[in-house]
PDB file of C-alpha atoms and ligand atoms in Angstrom:
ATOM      1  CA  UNK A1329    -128.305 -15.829 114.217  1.00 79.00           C
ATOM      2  CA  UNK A1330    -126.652 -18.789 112.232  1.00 95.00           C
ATOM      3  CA  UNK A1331    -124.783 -17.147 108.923  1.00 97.00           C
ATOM      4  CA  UNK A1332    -123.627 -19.299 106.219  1.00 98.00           C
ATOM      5  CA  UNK A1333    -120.721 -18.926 103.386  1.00 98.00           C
ATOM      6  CA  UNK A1334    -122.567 -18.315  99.691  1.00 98.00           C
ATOM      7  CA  UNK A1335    -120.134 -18.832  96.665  1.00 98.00           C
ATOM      8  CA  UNK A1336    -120.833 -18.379  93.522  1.00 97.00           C
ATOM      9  CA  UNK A1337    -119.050 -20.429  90.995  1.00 96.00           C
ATOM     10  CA  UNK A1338    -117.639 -19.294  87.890  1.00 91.00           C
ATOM     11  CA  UNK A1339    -117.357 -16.187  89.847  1.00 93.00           C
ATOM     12  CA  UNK A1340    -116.007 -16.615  92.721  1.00 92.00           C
ATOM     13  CA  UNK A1341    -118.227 -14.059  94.495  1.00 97.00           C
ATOM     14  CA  UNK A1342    -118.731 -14.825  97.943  1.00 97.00           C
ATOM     15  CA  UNK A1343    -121.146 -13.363 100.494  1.00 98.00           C
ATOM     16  CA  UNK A1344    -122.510 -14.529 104.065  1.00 98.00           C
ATOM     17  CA  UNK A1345    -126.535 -15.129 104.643  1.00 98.00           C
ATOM     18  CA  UNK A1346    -128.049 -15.548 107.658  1.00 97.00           C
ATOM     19  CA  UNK A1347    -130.533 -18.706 107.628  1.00 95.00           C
ATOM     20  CA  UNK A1348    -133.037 -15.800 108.245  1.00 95.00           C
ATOM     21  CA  UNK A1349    -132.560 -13.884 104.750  1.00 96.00           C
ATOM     22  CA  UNK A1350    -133.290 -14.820 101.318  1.00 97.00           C
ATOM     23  CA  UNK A1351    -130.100 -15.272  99.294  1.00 98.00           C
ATOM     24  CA  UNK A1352    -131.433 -12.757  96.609  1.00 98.00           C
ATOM     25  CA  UNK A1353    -131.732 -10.189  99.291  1.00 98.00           C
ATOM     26  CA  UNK A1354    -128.112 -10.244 100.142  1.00 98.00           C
ATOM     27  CA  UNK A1355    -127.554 -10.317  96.712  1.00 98.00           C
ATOM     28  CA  UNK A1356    -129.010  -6.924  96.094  1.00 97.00           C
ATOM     29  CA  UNK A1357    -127.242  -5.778  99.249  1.00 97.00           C
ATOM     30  CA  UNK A1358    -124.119  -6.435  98.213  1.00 97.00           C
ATOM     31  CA  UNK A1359    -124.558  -5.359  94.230  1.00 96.00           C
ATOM     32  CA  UNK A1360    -124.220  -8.964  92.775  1.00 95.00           C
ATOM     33  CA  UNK A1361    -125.711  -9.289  89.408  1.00 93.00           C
ATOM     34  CA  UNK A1362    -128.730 -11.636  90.573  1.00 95.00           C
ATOM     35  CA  UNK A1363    -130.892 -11.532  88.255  1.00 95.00           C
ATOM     36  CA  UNK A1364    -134.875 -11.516  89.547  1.00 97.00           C
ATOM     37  CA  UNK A1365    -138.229 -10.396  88.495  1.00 96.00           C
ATOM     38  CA  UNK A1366    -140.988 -11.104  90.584  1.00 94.00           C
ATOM     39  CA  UNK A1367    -139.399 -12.246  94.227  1.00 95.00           C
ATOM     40  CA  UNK A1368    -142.449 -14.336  95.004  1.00 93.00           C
ATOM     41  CA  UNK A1369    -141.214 -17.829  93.557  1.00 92.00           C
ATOM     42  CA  UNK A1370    -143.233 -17.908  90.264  1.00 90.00           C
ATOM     43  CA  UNK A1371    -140.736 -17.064  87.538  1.00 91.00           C
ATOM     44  CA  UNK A1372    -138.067 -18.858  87.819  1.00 93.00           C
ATOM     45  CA  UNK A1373    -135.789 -15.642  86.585  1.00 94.00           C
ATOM     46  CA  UNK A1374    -133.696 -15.745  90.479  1.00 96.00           C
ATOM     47  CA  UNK A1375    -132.615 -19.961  89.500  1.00 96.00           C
ATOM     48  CA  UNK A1376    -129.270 -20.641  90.777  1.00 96.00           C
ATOM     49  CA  UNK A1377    -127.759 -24.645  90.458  1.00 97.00           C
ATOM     50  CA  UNK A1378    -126.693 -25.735  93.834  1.00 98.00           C
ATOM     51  CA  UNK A1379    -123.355 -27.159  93.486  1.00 98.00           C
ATOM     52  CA  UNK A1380    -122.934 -27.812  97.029  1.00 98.00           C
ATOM     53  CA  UNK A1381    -124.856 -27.128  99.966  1.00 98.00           C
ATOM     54  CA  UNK A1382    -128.736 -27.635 101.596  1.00 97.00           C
ATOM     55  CA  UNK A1383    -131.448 -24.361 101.469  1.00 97.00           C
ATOM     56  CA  UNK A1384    -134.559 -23.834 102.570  1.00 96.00           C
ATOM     57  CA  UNK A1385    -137.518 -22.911 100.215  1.00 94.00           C
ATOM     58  CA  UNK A1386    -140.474 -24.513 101.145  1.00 89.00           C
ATOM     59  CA  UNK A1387    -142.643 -21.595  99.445  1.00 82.00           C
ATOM     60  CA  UNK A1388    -140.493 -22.214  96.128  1.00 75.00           C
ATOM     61  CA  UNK A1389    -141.268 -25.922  95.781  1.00 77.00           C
ATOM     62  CA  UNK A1390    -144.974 -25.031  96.367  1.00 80.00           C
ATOM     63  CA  UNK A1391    -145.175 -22.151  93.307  1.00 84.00           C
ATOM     64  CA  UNK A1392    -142.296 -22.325  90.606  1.00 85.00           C
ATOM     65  CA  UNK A1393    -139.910 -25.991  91.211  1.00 89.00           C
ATOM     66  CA  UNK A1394    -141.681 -29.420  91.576  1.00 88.00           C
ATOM     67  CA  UNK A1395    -140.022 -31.291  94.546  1.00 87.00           C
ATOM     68  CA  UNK A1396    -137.349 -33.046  92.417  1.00 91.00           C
ATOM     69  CA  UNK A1397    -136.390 -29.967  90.978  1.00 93.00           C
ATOM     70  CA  UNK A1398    -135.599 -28.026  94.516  1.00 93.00           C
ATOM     71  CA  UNK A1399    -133.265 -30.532  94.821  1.00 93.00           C
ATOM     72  CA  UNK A1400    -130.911 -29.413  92.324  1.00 96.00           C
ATOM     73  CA  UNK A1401    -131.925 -25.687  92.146  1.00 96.00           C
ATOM     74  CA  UNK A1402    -132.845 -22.748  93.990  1.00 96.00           C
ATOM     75  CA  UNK A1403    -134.873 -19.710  93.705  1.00 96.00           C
ATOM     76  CA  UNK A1404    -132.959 -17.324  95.183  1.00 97.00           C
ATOM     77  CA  UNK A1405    -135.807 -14.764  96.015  1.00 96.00           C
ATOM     78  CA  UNK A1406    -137.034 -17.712  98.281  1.00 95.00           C
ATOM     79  CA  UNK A1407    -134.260 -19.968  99.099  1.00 97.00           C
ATOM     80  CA  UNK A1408    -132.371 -19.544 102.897  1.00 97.00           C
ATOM     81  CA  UNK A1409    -129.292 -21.073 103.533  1.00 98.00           C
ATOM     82  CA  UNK A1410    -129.121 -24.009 105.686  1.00 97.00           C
ATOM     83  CA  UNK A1411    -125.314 -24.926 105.239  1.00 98.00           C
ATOM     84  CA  UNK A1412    -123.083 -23.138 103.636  1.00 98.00           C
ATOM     85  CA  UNK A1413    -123.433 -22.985  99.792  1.00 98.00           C
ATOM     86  CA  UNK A1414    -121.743 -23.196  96.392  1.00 98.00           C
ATOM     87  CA  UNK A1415    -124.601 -22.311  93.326  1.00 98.00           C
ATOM     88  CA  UNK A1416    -123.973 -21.448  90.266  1.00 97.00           C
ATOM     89  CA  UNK A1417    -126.128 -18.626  89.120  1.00 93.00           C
ATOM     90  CA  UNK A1418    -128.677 -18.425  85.621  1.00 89.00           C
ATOM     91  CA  UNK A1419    -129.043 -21.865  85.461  1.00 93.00           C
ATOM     92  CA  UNK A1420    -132.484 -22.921  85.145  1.00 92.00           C
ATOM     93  CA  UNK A1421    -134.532 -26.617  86.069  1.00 90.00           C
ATOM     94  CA  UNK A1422    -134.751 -28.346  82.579  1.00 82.00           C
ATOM     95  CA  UNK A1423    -138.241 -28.140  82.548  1.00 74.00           C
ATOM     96  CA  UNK A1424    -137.632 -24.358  81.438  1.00 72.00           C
ATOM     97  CA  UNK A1425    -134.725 -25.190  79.794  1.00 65.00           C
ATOM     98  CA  UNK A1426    -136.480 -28.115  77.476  1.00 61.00           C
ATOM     99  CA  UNK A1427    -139.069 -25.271  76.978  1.00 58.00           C
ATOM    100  CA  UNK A1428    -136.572 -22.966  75.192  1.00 53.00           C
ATOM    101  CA  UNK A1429    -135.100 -25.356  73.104  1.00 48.00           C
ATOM    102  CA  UNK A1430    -138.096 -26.320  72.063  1.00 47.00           C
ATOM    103  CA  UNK A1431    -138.350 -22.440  69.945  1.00 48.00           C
ATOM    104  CA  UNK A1432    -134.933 -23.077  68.698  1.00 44.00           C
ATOM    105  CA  UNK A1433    -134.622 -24.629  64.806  1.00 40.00           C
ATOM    106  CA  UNK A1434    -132.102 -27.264  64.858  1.00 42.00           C
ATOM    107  CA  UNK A1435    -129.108 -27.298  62.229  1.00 45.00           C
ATOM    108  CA  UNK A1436    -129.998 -31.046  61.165  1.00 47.00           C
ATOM    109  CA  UNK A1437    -133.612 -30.412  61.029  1.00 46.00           C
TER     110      UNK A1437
HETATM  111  S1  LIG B2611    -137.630 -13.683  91.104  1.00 78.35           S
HETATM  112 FE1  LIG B2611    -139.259 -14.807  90.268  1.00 78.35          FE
HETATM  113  S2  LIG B2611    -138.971 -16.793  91.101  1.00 78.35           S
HETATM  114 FE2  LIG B2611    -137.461 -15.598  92.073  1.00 78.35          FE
END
């Protein structure tokens, strides 16, 4: 069973995750603050940035991220390792991030 090296900038957590787990799973195993809500892929609370680093998450890009997005991010409920991996946890595709600006009044408005 291949294991691979997850960091997590900012910080500096580190655990290992066999390309057989989820890397929320281990997450909860090892009492890291991952946030998550419904661990199917649809809502987008379990996004990590990948920083550095290849998963697999072929059920994520076919619910919650659009192809180009699973490029740059993860859901972490769905997302395997492939390589070892540096994300950087709570950040979020800007599709949902363009969304919550969106309710926000700007100062020069
Ligand atoms: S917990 Fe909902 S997409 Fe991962």
């Amino acid at each position: 069973m291949t294991e691979h090296t997850v960091e997590f900038v900012g910080t500096g957590e580190t655990i290992t995750v066999s390309e057989r787990q989820t890397i929320l799973s281990r997450c909860i195993e090892e009492g890291i603050a991952q946030e998550y809500s419904c661990r199917v892929g649809m809502c987008l609370a379990c996004s990590a940035e990948i920083i550095e680093g290849e998963v697999e998450q072929t059920v994520a890009e076919k619910r919650g991220l659009t192809e180009e997005e699973a490029e740059s991010y993860a859901l972490t409920c769905m997302a395997r390792p492939l390589s070892d991996l540096k994300l950087d946890r709570g950040k979020y595709p800007p599709s949902i991030e363009n969304d919550a600006a969106g309710d926000v009044a700007h100062a020069d408005d």
